[in-house]
């Protein structure tokens, strides 16, 4: 059971409150990590989760912060698949989407089967705030060169 067999990720730079990348151009990237198995997120030893709403570009110490689309499961849902999106500035799901597996665990935490983020500088974000267990979606938009908006 992945709820009891996971690797801890306790990187403070993953926090949604981290804006260091914006000011110092010192991005952290998960693209070269060889993910294997299930992971549980922590920030300063406090249990955390991947955000389930759009995260502003340059947060989480990275260029394209990664968040999950579709909300978090409940314990009774078992293992579910959710799409990961990365905010590219002009669209909350500019980078992505690619699937990961998520499981809600009985002691009120989540584990994730993370995958490679491929060729762009992005990082999985971590949040200690509230959880959304209702499905969320992102409606695609067309961006023209003269009409660029930011999340």
mmCIF file of C-alpha atoms in Angstrom:
data_model
loop_
_atom_site.group_PDB
_atom_site.id
_atom_site.type_symbol
_atom_site.label_atom_id
_atom_site.label_comp_id
_atom_site.label_asym_id
_atom_site.label_seq_id
_atom_site.Cartn_x
_atom_site.Cartn_y
_atom_site.Cartn_z
ATOM 1 C CA UNK A 1 0.000 0.000 0.000
ATOM 2 C CA UNK A 2 1.577 3.340 -1.049
ATOM 3 C CA UNK A 3 0.147 5.026 2.076
ATOM 4 C CA UNK A 4 2.768 3.154 4.089
ATOM 5 C CA UNK A 5 5.509 2.712 1.503
ATOM 6 C CA UNK A 6 6.584 6.103 0.149
ATOM 7 C CA UNK A 7 9.578 8.418 -0.122
ATOM 8 C CA UNK A 8 9.400 11.735 1.720
ATOM 9 C CA UNK A 9 9.949 14.973 -0.224
ATOM 10 C CA UNK A 10 10.728 17.689 2.316
ATOM 11 C CA UNK A 11 11.999 20.506 0.063
ATOM 12 C CA UNK A 12 11.103 23.970 1.373
ATOM 13 C CA UNK A 13 11.655 25.421 -2.113
ATOM 14 C CA UNK A 14 8.503 23.582 -3.294
ATOM 15 C CA UNK A 15 6.259 25.787 -1.127
ATOM 16 C CA UNK A 16 3.629 27.795 -3.036
ATOM 17 C CA UNK A 17 4.800 30.783 -0.975
ATOM 18 C CA UNK A 18 8.330 30.608 -2.406
ATOM 19 C CA UNK A 19 8.860 33.422 -4.925
ATOM 20 C CA UNK A 20 12.662 33.274 -4.908
ATOM 21 C CA UNK A 21 12.823 32.168 -8.554
ATOM 22 C CA UNK A 22 11.088 35.358 -9.631
ATOM 23 C CA UNK A 23 13.687 37.612 -8.016
ATOM 24 C CA UNK A 24 16.900 35.622 -8.311
ATOM 25 C CA UNK A 25 16.378 33.657 -11.511
ATOM 26 C CA UNK A 26 17.524 30.665 -9.503
ATOM 27 C CA UNK A 27 14.993 28.107 -10.685
ATOM 28 C CA UNK A 28 14.729 24.598 -9.313
ATOM 29 C CA UNK A 29 13.717 21.987 -11.885
ATOM 30 C CA UNK A 30 12.367 18.458 -11.569
ATOM 31 C CA UNK A 31 13.087 17.579 -15.197
ATOM 32 C CA UNK A 32 16.219 15.568 -14.412
ATOM 33 C CA UNK A 33 14.777 13.684 -11.414
ATOM 34 C CA UNK A 34 14.322 9.944 -11.935
ATOM 35 C CA UNK A 35 11.059 9.459 -10.071
ATOM 36 C CA UNK A 36 10.412 5.952 -8.829
ATOM 37 C CA UNK A 37 7.542 4.855 -6.620
ATOM 38 C CA UNK A 38 5.283 6.948 -4.412
ATOM 39 C CA UNK A 39 6.035 10.253 -2.666
ATOM 40 C CA UNK A 40 4.602 12.191 0.260
ATOM 41 C CA UNK A 41 5.214 15.942 0.438
ATOM 42 C CA UNK A 42 6.290 17.924 3.490
ATOM 43 C CA UNK A 43 7.235 21.561 4.080
ATOM 44 C CA UNK A 44 9.351 22.068 7.199
ATOM 45 C CA UNK A 45 8.222 18.629 8.398
ATOM 46 C CA UNK A 46 4.535 19.581 8.023
ATOM 47 C CA UNK A 47 2.469 17.336 5.764
ATOM 48 C CA UNK A 48 1.702 18.999 2.422
ATOM 49 C CA UNK A 49 -0.038 18.234 -0.868
ATOM 50 C CA UNK A 50 0.279 19.237 -4.507
ATOM 51 C CA UNK A 51 -2.020 22.242 -5.084
ATOM 52 C CA UNK A 52 -5.230 21.535 -6.965
ATOM 53 C CA UNK A 53 -5.696 25.048 -8.327
ATOM 54 C CA UNK A 54 -3.493 27.110 -10.603
ATOM 55 C CA UNK A 55 -0.251 28.344 -9.031
ATOM 56 C CA UNK A 56 1.205 31.667 -10.218
ATOM 57 C CA UNK A 57 4.214 31.451 -12.521
ATOM 58 C CA UNK A 58 7.621 31.591 -10.759
ATOM 59 C CA UNK A 59 6.196 30.281 -7.476
ATOM 60 C CA UNK A 60 7.564 27.124 -5.823
ATOM 61 C CA UNK A 61 11.086 28.201 -6.757
ATOM 62 C CA UNK A 62 10.597 27.220 -10.385
ATOM 63 C CA UNK A 63 9.699 28.659 -13.779
ATOM 64 C CA UNK A 64 6.555 26.578 -14.339
ATOM 65 C CA UNK A 65 4.915 25.512 -11.057
ATOM 66 C CA UNK A 66 3.126 22.172 -11.290
ATOM 67 C CA UNK A 67 -0.356 21.585 -9.858
ATOM 68 C CA UNK A 68 -2.987 18.869 -10.338
ATOM 69 C CA UNK A 69 -6.238 19.267 -12.229
ATOM 70 C CA UNK A 70 -9.290 17.326 -11.096
ATOM 71 C CA UNK A 71 -9.160 17.740 -7.317
ATOM 72 C CA UNK A 72 -7.905 15.304 -4.717
ATOM 73 C CA UNK A 73 -9.556 11.934 -4.127
ATOM 74 C CA UNK A 74 -11.175 10.727 -0.929
ATOM 75 C CA UNK A 75 -9.938 7.633 0.913
ATOM 76 C CA UNK A 76 -12.800 5.588 -0.555
ATOM 77 C CA UNK A 77 -11.774 6.578 -4.123
ATOM 78 C CA UNK A 78 -8.556 4.570 -3.836
ATOM 79 C CA UNK A 79 -5.840 5.336 -6.398
ATOM 80 C CA UNK A 80 -6.942 7.865 -9.031
ATOM 81 C CA UNK A 81 -5.258 9.457 -12.036
ATOM 82 C CA UNK A 82 -5.003 13.236 -12.226
ATOM 83 C CA UNK A 83 -3.488 15.505 -14.858
ATOM 84 C CA UNK A 84 -0.574 17.730 -13.887
ATOM 85 C CA UNK A 85 -0.442 21.241 -15.332
ATOM 86 C CA UNK A 86 2.344 23.811 -15.341
ATOM 87 C CA UNK A 87 1.645 27.531 -15.424
ATOM 88 C CA UNK A 88 3.522 29.161 -18.289
ATOM 89 C CA UNK A 89 2.300 32.690 -17.501
ATOM 90 C CA UNK A 90 -0.219 33.052 -20.296
ATOM 91 C CA UNK A 91 -2.230 29.954 -19.386
ATOM 92 C CA UNK A 92 -2.466 27.904 -16.189
ATOM 93 C CA UNK A 93 -2.032 24.633 -18.074
ATOM 94 C CA UNK A 94 0.490 25.884 -20.644
ATOM 95 C CA UNK A 95 2.853 23.023 -19.780
ATOM 96 C CA UNK A 96 1.112 19.678 -19.589
ATOM 97 C CA UNK A 97 -0.965 17.966 -19.090
ATOM 98 C CA UNK A 98 0.415 14.597 -18.110
ATOM 99 C CA UNK A 99 -1.061 12.032 -15.707
ATOM 100 C CA UNK A 100 0.127 11.031 -12.245
ATOM 101 C CA UNK A 101 -1.489 8.737 -9.694
ATOM 102 C CA UNK A 102 -2.803 10.103 -6.391
ATOM 103 C CA UNK A 103 -4.093 8.343 -3.286
ATOM 104 C CA UNK A 104 -5.746 9.742 -0.162
ATOM 105 C CA UNK A 105 -4.502 7.986 2.946
ATOM 106 C CA UNK A 106 -6.491 7.241 6.136
ATOM 107 C CA UNK A 107 -4.389 9.535 8.342
ATOM 108 C CA UNK A 108 -5.356 12.632 6.302
ATOM 109 C CA UNK A 109 -2.478 12.893 3.845
ATOM 110 C CA UNK A 110 -1.835 12.157 0.169
ATOM 111 C CA UNK A 111 0.757 10.192 -1.738
ATOM 112 C CA UNK A 112 1.672 10.705 -5.379
ATOM 113 C CA UNK A 113 3.294 8.570 -8.047
ATOM 114 C CA UNK A 114 5.274 11.355 -9.722
ATOM 115 C CA UNK A 115 6.592 11.303 -13.280
ATOM 116 C CA UNK A 116 9.253 13.178 -15.219
ATOM 117 C CA UNK A 117 8.436 16.728 -16.291
ATOM 118 C CA UNK A 118 10.338 16.319 -19.578
ATOM 119 C CA UNK A 119 12.169 19.166 -21.286
ATOM 120 C CA UNK A 120 11.137 22.345 -19.490
ATOM 121 C CA UNK A 121 12.049 23.807 -16.109
ATOM 122 C CA UNK A 122 9.178 22.993 -13.791
ATOM 123 C CA UNK A 123 8.717 21.662 -10.300
ATOM 124 C CA UNK A 124 6.014 19.970 -8.290
ATOM 125 C CA UNK A 125 4.606 22.464 -5.813
ATOM 126 C CA UNK A 126 3.638 21.779 -2.201
ATOM 127 C CA UNK A 127 0.912 23.426 -0.141
ATOM 128 C CA UNK A 128 -0.082 22.983 3.502
ATOM 129 C CA UNK A 129 -3.472 24.717 3.033
ATOM 130 C CA UNK A 130 -6.927 23.283 2.417
ATOM 131 C CA UNK A 131 -7.700 20.428 0.035
ATOM 132 C CA UNK A 132 -10.239 20.397 -2.774
ATOM 133 C CA UNK A 133 -11.989 17.047 -3.247
ATOM 134 C CA UNK A 134 -14.350 18.421 -5.902
ATOM 135 C CA UNK A 135 -13.357 17.985 -9.560
ATOM 136 C CA UNK A 136 -11.745 21.029 -11.153
ATOM 137 C CA UNK A 137 -11.099 21.769 -14.786
ATOM 138 C CA UNK A 138 -9.342 24.279 -16.963
ATOM 139 C CA UNK A 139 -11.024 25.458 -20.120
ATOM 140 C CA UNK A 140 -8.570 25.867 -23.009
ATOM 141 C CA UNK A 141 -8.205 29.382 -24.368
ATOM 142 C CA UNK A 142 -6.705 30.739 -27.555
ATOM 143 C CA UNK A 143 -3.989 33.316 -27.004
ATOM 144 C CA UNK A 144 -3.171 35.696 -29.796
ATOM 145 C CA UNK A 145 0.095 37.706 -29.753
ATOM 146 C CA UNK A 146 -1.749 40.967 -29.004
ATOM 147 C CA UNK A 147 -3.977 39.486 -26.307
ATOM 148 C CA UNK A 148 -1.713 37.835 -23.747
ATOM 149 C CA UNK A 149 -3.060 37.603 -20.200
ATOM 150 C CA UNK A 150 -1.561 36.218 -17.033
ATOM 151 C CA UNK A 151 -3.109 33.967 -14.394
#
